[in-house]
Tab-separated table of C-alpha atoms and ligand atoms in Angstrom:
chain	number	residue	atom	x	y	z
R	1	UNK	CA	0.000	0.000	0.000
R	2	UNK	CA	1.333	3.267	-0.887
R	3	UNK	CA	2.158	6.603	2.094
R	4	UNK	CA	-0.167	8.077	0.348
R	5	UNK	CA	-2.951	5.221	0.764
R	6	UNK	CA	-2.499	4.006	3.981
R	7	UNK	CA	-2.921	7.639	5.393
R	8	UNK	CA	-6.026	7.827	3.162
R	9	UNK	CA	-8.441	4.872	3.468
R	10	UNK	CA	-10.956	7.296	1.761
R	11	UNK	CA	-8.175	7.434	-1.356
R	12	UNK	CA	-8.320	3.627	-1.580
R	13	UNK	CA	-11.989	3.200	-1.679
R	14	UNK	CA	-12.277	6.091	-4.008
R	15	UNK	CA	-10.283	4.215	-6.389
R	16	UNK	CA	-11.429	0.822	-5.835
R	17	UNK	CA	-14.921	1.961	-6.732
R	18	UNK	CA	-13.491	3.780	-10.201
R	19	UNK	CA	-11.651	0.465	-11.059
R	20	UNK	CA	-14.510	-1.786	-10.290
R	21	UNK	CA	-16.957	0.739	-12.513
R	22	UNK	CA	-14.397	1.147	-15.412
R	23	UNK	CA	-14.158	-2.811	-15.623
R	24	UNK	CA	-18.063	-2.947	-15.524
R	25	UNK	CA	-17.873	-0.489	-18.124
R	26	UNK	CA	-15.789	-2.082	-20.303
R	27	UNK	CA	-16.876	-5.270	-19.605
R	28	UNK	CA	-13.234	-6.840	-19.654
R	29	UNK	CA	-10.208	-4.656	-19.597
R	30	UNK	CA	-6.622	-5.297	-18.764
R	31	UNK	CA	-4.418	-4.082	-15.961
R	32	UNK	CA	-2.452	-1.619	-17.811
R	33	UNK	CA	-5.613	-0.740	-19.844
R	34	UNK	CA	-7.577	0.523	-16.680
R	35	UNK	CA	-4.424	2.338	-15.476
R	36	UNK	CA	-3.981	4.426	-18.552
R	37	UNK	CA	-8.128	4.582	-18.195
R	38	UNK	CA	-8.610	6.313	-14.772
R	39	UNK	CA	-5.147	7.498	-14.708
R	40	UNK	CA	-3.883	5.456	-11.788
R	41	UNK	CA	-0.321	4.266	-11.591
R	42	UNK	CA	0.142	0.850	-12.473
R	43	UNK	CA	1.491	-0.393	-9.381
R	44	UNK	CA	-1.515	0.992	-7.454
R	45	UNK	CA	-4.136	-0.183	-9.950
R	46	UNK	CA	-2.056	-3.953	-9.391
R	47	UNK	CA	-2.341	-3.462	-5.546
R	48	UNK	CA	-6.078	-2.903	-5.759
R	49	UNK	CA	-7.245	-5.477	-8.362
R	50	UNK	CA	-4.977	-7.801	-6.244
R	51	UNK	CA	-7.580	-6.721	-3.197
R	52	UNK	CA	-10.791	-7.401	-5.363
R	53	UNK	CA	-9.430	-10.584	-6.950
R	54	UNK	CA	-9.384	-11.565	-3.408
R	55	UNK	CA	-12.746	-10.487	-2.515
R	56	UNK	CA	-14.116	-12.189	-5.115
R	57	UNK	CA	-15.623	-9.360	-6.973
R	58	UNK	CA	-13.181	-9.266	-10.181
R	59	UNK	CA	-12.140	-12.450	-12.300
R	60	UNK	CA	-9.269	-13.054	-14.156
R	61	UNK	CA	-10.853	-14.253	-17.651
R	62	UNK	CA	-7.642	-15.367	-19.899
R	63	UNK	CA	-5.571	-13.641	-21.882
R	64	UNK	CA	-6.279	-10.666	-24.630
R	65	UNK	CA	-5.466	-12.080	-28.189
R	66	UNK	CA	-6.638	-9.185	-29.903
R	67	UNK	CA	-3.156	-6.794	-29.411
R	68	UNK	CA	-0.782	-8.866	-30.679
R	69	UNK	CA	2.760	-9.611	-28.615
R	70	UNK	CA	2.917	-10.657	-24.904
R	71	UNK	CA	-0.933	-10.645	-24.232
R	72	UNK	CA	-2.433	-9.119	-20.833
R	73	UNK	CA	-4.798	-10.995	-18.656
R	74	UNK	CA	-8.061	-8.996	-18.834
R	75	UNK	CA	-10.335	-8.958	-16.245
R	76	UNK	CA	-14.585	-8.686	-15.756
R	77	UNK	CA	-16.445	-8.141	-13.065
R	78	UNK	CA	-17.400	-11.484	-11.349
R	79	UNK	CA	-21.040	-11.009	-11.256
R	80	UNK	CA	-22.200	-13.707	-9.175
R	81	UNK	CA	-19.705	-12.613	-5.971
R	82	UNK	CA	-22.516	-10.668	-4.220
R	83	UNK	CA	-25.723	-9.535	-4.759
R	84	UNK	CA	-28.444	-6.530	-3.827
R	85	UNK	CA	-32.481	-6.941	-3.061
R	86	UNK	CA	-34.852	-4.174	-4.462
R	87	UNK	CA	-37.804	-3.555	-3.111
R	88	UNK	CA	-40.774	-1.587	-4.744
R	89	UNK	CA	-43.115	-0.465	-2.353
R	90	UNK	CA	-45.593	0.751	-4.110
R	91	UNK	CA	-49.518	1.536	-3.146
R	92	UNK	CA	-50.894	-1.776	-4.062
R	93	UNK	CA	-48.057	-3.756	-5.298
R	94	UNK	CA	-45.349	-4.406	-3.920
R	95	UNK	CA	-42.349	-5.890	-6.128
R	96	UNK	CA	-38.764	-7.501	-5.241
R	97	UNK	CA	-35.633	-8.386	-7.090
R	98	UNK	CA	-32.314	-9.667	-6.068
R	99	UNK	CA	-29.512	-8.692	-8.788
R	100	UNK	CA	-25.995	-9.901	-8.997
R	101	UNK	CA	-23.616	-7.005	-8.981
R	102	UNK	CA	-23.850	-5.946	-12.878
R	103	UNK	CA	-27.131	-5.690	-11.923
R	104	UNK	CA	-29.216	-8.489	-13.633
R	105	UNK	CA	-32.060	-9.552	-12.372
R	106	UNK	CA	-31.817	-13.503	-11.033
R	107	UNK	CA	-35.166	-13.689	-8.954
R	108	UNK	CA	-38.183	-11.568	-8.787
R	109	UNK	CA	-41.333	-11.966	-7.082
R	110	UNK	CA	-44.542	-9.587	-6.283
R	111	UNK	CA	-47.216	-9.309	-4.256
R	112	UNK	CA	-50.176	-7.386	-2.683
R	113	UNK	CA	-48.896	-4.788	-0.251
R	114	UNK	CA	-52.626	-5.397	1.846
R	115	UNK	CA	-50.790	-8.679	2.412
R	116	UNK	CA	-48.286	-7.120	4.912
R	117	UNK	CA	-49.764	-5.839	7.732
R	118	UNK	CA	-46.840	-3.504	9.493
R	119	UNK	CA	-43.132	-3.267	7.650
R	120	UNK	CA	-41.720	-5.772	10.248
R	121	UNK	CA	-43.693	-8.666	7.781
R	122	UNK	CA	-41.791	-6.946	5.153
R	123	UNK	CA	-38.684	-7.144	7.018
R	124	UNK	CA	-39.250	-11.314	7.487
R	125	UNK	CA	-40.675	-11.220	3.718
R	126	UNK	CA	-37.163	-10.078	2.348
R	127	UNK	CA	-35.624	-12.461	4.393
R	128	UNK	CA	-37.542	-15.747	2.892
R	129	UNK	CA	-37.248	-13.625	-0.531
R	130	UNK	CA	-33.215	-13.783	-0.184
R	131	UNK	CA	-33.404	-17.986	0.731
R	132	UNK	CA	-35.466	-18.308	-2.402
R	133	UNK	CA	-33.328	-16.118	-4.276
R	134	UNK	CA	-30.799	-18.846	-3.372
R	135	UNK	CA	-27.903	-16.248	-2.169
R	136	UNK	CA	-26.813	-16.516	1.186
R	137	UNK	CA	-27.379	-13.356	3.718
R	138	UNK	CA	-23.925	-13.032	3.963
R	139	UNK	CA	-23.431	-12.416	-0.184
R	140	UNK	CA	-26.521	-9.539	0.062
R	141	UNK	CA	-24.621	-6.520	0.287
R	142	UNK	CA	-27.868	-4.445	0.607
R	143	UNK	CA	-31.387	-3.760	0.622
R	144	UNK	CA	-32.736	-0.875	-1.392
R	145	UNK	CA	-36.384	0.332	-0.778
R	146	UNK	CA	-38.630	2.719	-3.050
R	147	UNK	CA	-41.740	3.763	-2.084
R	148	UNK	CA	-44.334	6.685	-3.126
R	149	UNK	CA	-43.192	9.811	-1.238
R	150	UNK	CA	-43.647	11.122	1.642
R	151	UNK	CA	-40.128	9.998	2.841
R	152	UNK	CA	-36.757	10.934	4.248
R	153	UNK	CA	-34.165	9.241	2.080
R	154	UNK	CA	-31.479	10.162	4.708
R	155	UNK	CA	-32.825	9.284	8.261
R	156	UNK	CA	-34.638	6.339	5.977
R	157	UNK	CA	-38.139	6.466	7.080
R	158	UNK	CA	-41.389	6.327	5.686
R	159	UNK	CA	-43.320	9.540	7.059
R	160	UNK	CA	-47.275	10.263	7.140
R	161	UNK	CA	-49.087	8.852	3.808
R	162	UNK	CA	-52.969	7.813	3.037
R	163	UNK	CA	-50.993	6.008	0.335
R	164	UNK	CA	-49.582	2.662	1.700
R	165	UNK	CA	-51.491	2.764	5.143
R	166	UNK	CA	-51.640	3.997	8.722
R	167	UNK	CA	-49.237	1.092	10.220
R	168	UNK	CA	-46.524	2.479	8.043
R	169	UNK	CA	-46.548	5.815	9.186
R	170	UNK	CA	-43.045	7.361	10.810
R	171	UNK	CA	-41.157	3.764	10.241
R	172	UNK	CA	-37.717	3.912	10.363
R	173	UNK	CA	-37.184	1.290	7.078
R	174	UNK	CA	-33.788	1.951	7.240
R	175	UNK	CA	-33.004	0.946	10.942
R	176	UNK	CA	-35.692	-2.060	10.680
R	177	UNK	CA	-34.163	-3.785	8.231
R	178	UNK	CA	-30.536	-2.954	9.932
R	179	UNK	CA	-31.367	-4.856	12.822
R	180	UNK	CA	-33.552	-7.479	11.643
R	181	UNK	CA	-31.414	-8.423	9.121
R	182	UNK	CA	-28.128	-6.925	9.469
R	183	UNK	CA	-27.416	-5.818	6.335
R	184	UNK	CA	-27.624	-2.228	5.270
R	185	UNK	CA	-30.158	-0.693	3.707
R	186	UNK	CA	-31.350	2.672	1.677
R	187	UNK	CA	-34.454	4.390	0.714
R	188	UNK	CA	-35.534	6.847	-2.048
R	189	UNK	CA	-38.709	7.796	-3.897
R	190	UNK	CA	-39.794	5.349	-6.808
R	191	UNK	CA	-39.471	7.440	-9.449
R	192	UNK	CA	-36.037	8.687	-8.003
R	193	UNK	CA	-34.974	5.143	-7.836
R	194	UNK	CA	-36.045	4.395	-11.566
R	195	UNK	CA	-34.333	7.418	-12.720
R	196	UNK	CA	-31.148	5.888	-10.947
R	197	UNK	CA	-31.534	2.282	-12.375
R	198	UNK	CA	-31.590	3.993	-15.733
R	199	UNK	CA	-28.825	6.159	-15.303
R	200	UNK	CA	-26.576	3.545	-14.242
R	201	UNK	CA	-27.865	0.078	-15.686
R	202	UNK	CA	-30.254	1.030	-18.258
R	203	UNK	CA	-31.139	2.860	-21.264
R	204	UNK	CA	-29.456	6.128	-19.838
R	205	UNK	CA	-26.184	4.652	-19.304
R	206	UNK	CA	-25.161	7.530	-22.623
R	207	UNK	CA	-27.057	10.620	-20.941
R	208	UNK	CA	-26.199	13.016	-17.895
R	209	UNK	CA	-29.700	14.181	-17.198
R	210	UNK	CA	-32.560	11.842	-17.667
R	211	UNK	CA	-36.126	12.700	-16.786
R	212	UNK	CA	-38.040	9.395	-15.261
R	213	UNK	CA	-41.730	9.738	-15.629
R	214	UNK	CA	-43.834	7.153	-13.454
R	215	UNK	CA	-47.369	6.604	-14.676
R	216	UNK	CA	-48.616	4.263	-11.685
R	217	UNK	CA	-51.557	4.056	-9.296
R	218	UNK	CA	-50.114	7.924	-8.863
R	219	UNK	CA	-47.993	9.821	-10.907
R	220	UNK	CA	-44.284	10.871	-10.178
R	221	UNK	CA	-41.115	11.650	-11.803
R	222	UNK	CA	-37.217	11.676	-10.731
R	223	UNK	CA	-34.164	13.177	-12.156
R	224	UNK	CA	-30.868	11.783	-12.257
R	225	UNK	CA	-28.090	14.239	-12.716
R	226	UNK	CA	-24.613	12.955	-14.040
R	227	UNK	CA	-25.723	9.623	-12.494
R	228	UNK	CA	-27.231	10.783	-9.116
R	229	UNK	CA	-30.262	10.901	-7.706
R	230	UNK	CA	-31.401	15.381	-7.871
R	231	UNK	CA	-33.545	15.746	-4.362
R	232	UNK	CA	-33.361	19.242	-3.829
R	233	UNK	CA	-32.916	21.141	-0.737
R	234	UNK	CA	-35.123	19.298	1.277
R	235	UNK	CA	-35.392	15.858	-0.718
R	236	UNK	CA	-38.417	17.308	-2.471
R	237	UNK	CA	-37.471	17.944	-5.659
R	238	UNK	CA	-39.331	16.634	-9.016
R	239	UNK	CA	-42.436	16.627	-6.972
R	240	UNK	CA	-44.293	16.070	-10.368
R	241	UNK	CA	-47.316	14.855	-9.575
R	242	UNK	CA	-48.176	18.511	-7.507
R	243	UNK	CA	-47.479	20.352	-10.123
R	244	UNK	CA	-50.509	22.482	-11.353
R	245	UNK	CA	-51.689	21.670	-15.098
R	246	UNK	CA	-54.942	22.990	-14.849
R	247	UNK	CA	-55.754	26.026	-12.508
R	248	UNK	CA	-59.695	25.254	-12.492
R	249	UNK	CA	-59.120	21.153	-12.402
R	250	UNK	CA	-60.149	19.218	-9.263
R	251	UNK	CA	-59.478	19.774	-5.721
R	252	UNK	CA	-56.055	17.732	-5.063
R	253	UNK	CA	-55.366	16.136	-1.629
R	254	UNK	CA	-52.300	18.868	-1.143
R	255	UNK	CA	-55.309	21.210	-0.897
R	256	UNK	CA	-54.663	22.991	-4.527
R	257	UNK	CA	-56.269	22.952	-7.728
R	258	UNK	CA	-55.688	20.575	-11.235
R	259	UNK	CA	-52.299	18.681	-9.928
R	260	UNK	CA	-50.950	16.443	-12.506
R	261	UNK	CA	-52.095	13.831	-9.742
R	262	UNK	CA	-55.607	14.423	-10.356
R	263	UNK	CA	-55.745	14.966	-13.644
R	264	UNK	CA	-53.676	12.067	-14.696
R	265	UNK	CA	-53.347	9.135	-12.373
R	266	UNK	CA	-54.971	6.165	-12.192
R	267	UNK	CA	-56.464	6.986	-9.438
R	268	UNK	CA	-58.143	10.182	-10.618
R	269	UNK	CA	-58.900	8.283	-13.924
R	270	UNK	CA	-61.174	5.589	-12.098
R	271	UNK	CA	-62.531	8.392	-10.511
R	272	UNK	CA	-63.887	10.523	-13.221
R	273	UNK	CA	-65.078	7.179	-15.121
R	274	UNK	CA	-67.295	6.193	-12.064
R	275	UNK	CA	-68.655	9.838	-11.943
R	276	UNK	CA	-69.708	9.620	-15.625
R	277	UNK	CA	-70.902	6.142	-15.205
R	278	UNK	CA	-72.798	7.547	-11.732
R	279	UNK	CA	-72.303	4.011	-10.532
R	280	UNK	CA	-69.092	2.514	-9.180
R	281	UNK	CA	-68.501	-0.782	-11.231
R	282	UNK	CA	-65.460	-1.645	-9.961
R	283	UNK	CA	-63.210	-0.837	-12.845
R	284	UNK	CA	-59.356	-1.283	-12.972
R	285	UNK	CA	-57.260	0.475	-14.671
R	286	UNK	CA	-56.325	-2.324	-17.518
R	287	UNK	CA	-60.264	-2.515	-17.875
R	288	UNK	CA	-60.397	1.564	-18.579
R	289	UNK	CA	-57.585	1.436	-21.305
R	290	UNK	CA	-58.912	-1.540	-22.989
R	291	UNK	CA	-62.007	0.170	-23.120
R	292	UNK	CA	-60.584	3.717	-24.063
R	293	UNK	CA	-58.784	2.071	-27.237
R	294	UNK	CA	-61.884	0.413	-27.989
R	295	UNK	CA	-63.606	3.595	-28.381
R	296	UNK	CA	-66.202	3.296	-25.762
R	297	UNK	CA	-67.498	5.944	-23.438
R	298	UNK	CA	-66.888	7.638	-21.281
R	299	UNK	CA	-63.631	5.996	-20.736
R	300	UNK	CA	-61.890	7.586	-24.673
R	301	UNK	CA	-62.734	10.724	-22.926
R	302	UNK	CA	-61.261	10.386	-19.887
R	303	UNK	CA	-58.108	8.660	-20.699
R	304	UNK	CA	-57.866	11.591	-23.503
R	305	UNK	CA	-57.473	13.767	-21.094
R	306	UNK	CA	-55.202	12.247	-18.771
R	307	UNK	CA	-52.654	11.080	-21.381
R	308	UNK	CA	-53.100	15.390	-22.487
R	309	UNK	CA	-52.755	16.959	-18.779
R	310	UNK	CA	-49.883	14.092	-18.358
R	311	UNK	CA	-48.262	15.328	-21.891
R	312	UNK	CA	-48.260	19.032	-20.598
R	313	UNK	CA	-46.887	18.414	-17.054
R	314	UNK	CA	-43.729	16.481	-18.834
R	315	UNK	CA	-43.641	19.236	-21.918
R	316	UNK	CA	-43.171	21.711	-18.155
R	317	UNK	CA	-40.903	19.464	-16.594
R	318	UNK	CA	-38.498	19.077	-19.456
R	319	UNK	CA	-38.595	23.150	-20.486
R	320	UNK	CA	-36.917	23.816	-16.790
R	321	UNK	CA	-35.268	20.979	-16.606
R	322	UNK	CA	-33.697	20.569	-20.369
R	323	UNK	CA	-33.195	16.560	-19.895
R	324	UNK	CA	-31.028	14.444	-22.885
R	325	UNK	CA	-33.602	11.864	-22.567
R	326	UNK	CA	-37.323	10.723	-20.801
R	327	UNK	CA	-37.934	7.943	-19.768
R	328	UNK	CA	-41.546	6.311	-19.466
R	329	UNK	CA	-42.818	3.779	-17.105
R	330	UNK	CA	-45.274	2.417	-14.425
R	331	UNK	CA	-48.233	-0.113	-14.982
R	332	UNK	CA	-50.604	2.837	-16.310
R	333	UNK	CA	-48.388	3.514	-18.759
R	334	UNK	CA	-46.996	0.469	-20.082
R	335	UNK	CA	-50.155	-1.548	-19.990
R	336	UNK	CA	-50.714	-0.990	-23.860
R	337	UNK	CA	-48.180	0.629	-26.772
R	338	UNK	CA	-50.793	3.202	-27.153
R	339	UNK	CA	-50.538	5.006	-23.826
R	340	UNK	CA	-46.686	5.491	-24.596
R	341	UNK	CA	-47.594	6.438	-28.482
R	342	UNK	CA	-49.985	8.836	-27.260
R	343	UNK	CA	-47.308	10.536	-24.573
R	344	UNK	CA	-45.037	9.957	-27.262
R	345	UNK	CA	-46.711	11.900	-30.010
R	346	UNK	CA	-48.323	14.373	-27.918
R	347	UNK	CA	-45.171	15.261	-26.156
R	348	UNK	CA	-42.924	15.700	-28.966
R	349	UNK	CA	-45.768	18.012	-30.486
R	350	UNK	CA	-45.306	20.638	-27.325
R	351	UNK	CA	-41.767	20.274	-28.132
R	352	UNK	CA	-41.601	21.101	-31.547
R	353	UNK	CA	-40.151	17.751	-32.410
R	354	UNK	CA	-36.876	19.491	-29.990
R	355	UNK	CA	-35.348	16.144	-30.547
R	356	UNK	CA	-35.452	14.695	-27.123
R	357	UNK	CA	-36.452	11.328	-27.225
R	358	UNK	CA	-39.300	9.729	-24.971
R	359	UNK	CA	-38.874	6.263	-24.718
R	360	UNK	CA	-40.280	3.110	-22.553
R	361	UNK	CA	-38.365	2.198	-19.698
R	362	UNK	CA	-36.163	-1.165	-20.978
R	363	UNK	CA	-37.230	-2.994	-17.249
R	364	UNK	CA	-40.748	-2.785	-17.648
R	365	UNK	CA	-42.641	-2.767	-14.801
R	366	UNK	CA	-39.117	-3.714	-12.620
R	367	UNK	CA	-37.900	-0.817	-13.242
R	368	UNK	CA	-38.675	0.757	-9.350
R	369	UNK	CA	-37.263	-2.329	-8.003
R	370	UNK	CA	-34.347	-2.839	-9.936
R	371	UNK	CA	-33.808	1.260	-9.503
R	372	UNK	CA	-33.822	0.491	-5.468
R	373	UNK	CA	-31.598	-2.232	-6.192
R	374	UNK	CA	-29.564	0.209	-7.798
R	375	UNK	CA	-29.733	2.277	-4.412
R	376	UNK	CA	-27.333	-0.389	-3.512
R	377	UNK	CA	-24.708	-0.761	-6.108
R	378	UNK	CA	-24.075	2.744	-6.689
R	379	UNK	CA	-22.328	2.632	-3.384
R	380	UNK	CA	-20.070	-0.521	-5.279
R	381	UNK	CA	-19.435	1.596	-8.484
R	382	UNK	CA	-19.994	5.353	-7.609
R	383	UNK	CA	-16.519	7.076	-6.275
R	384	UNK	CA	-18.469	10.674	-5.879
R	385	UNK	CA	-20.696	9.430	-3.434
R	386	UNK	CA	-17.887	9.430	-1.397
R	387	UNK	CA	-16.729	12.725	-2.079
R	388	UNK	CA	-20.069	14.406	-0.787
X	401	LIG	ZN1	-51.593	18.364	-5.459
């Protein structure tokens, strides 16, 4: 270990993490490659891939025949050392995945949040979920959690919500799972942890600023600025679904007037087709689309005008915040091509055709999950986290 090193753990760790991305990045790279790469000196890079050949977490994989001469071992991320659980908490489902550390998804399971009755059960529920992911507890090197704000990311607790019910009120997620299962563990808003996933596993591995839109139960949207998570001052930024589209629209449960949430989530969409209908008949969502793309009334109506109040609140979003790509997802909108042809079209018409694309998230209806997941591994891969 070098002076400089051994007075600075923080130095080491810093550069462990920007070897261990720029292999993941590259997929297999030499020694002397990822020196000349991150601009390390060779003896330190050897010293450190030493330590992670160790730990398990890089593989030598052979030699590289492709630069003629004395060929260099290259190396790849051994992807089955360790693993990460993501949880999506959402209002009525909630969704797990355990990755391996490039991120790819081995097990997944879902089920109906009514079935837990305080977060303890999800506690024990991740446990069982990591035995039937067939890792062992000791190879989980975290436990990411997204849920529909409100929530403090930092202390790691859920705060006051109608959304996900009263026994999860004030939890401290964080701490729970900390002691119940001794591992550590994160939190962030869905959409925040989507926009994340994408940033660093997904389709916005290319772009600095990426715009996730979630079309869910509610409606929400994250930002991911040269691969972080953008909260704001007080974690509240990209509170999308509160911002106002419609000044004489519907009373909203934050006590204003024609929020993108009730004008375009599911929930306010099930609403306005049972106050047409005058009779509640127990409609889902799926049911209303189906319908809408049939034709039939009232529901073309009322899906008309979400997927339009939806289209203006991301036309908003993206004219302050000047994103290189959006992102779509969330079981509203990827239940049928057309509701992301519709956002599609009608987006890129309040744009002008500016050239920013709007695309379908490439996990589907994962995404959350494998975004909290992603909670997790940025703390493998991202060296600026430590910087502050
Ligand atoms: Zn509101």
């Amino acid at each position: 270990m070098s002076e400089l090193e051994t007075r600075s753990p923080l130095l080491r760790q810093l550069n462990e993490r920007r070897i261990l991305n720029t292999v993941r990045l590259h997929k297999k790279i030499s020694r002397s490659n990822l020196g000349r790469e991150i601009r390390i000196a060779t003896p330190t890079v050897m010293r450190i891939v030493d330590t992670l050949l160790q730990k398990g977490w890089l593989e030598e994989i052979g030699p590289d025949d492709s630069t003629g001469g004395r060929p260099a071992i290259l190396l790849q991320i051994r992807a089955h050392a360790a693993g990460a659980i993501g949880v999506e908490l959402g209002r009525v489902y909630a969704r797990f995945v355990c990755v391996n550390l490039l991120c790819e998804v081995i097990h997944e399971e879902e089920i109906e949040v009514a079935s837990l009755t305080n977060a303890s059960q999800l506690v024990e529920f991740v446990g069982r979920f990591i035995v039937r992911s067939g890792l062992d507890l000791t190879a989980v090197i975290g436990v990411g959690v997204a849920a529909p704000g409100p929530l403090d990311p930092v202390k790691g607790q859920l705060l006051a919500t109608d959304d996900i019910g009263v026994q999860w009120h004030e939890v401290q997620l964080v701490e729970l799972f900390q002691s119940q299962l001794g591992i550590p563990a994160f939190l962030a808003n869905d959409a925040d942890a989507a926009a994340l996933g994408e940033t660093w596993f997904g389709l916005g591995n290319d772009f600095h600023h990426i715009l996730f839109v979630l079309a869910d139960a509610g409606v929400g949207a994250g930002m991911a600025i040269h691969r972080s998570i953008y909260c704001g001052a007080k974690n509240q930024a990209g509170e999308f679904s509160h911002t106002i589209v419609d000044m004489n629209g519907a009373i909203c449960s934050c006590g204003r007037r024609g929020c993108v949430n009730t004008a375009a989530s599911a929930y306010a969409m099930m609403a306005a087709v049972r106050e047409a209908r005058h009779v509640d008949q127990g409609e889902n969502m799926l049911t209303i689309i189906q319908q809408a793309i049939e034709g039939r009334s009232p529901e073309r109506e009322v899906v008309d005008r979400g997927l339009s109040y939806l289209s203006v609140g991301i036309f908003n979003f993206m004219q302050i915040f000047n994103p290189d790509i959006v992102i779509l997802g969330g079981r509203t909108l990827l239940s049928a091509q057309y509701m992301v042809r519709e956002i599609q079209e009608r987006v890129r018409k309040l744009c002008y055709n500016s050239g920013v694309d709007v695309i379908p998230t490439s996990f589907g209806i994962s995404a959350v999950a494998i975004g909290a997941a992603a909670l997790v591994l940025q703390h493998v891969y991202d060296h600026t986290q430590l910087i502050g």
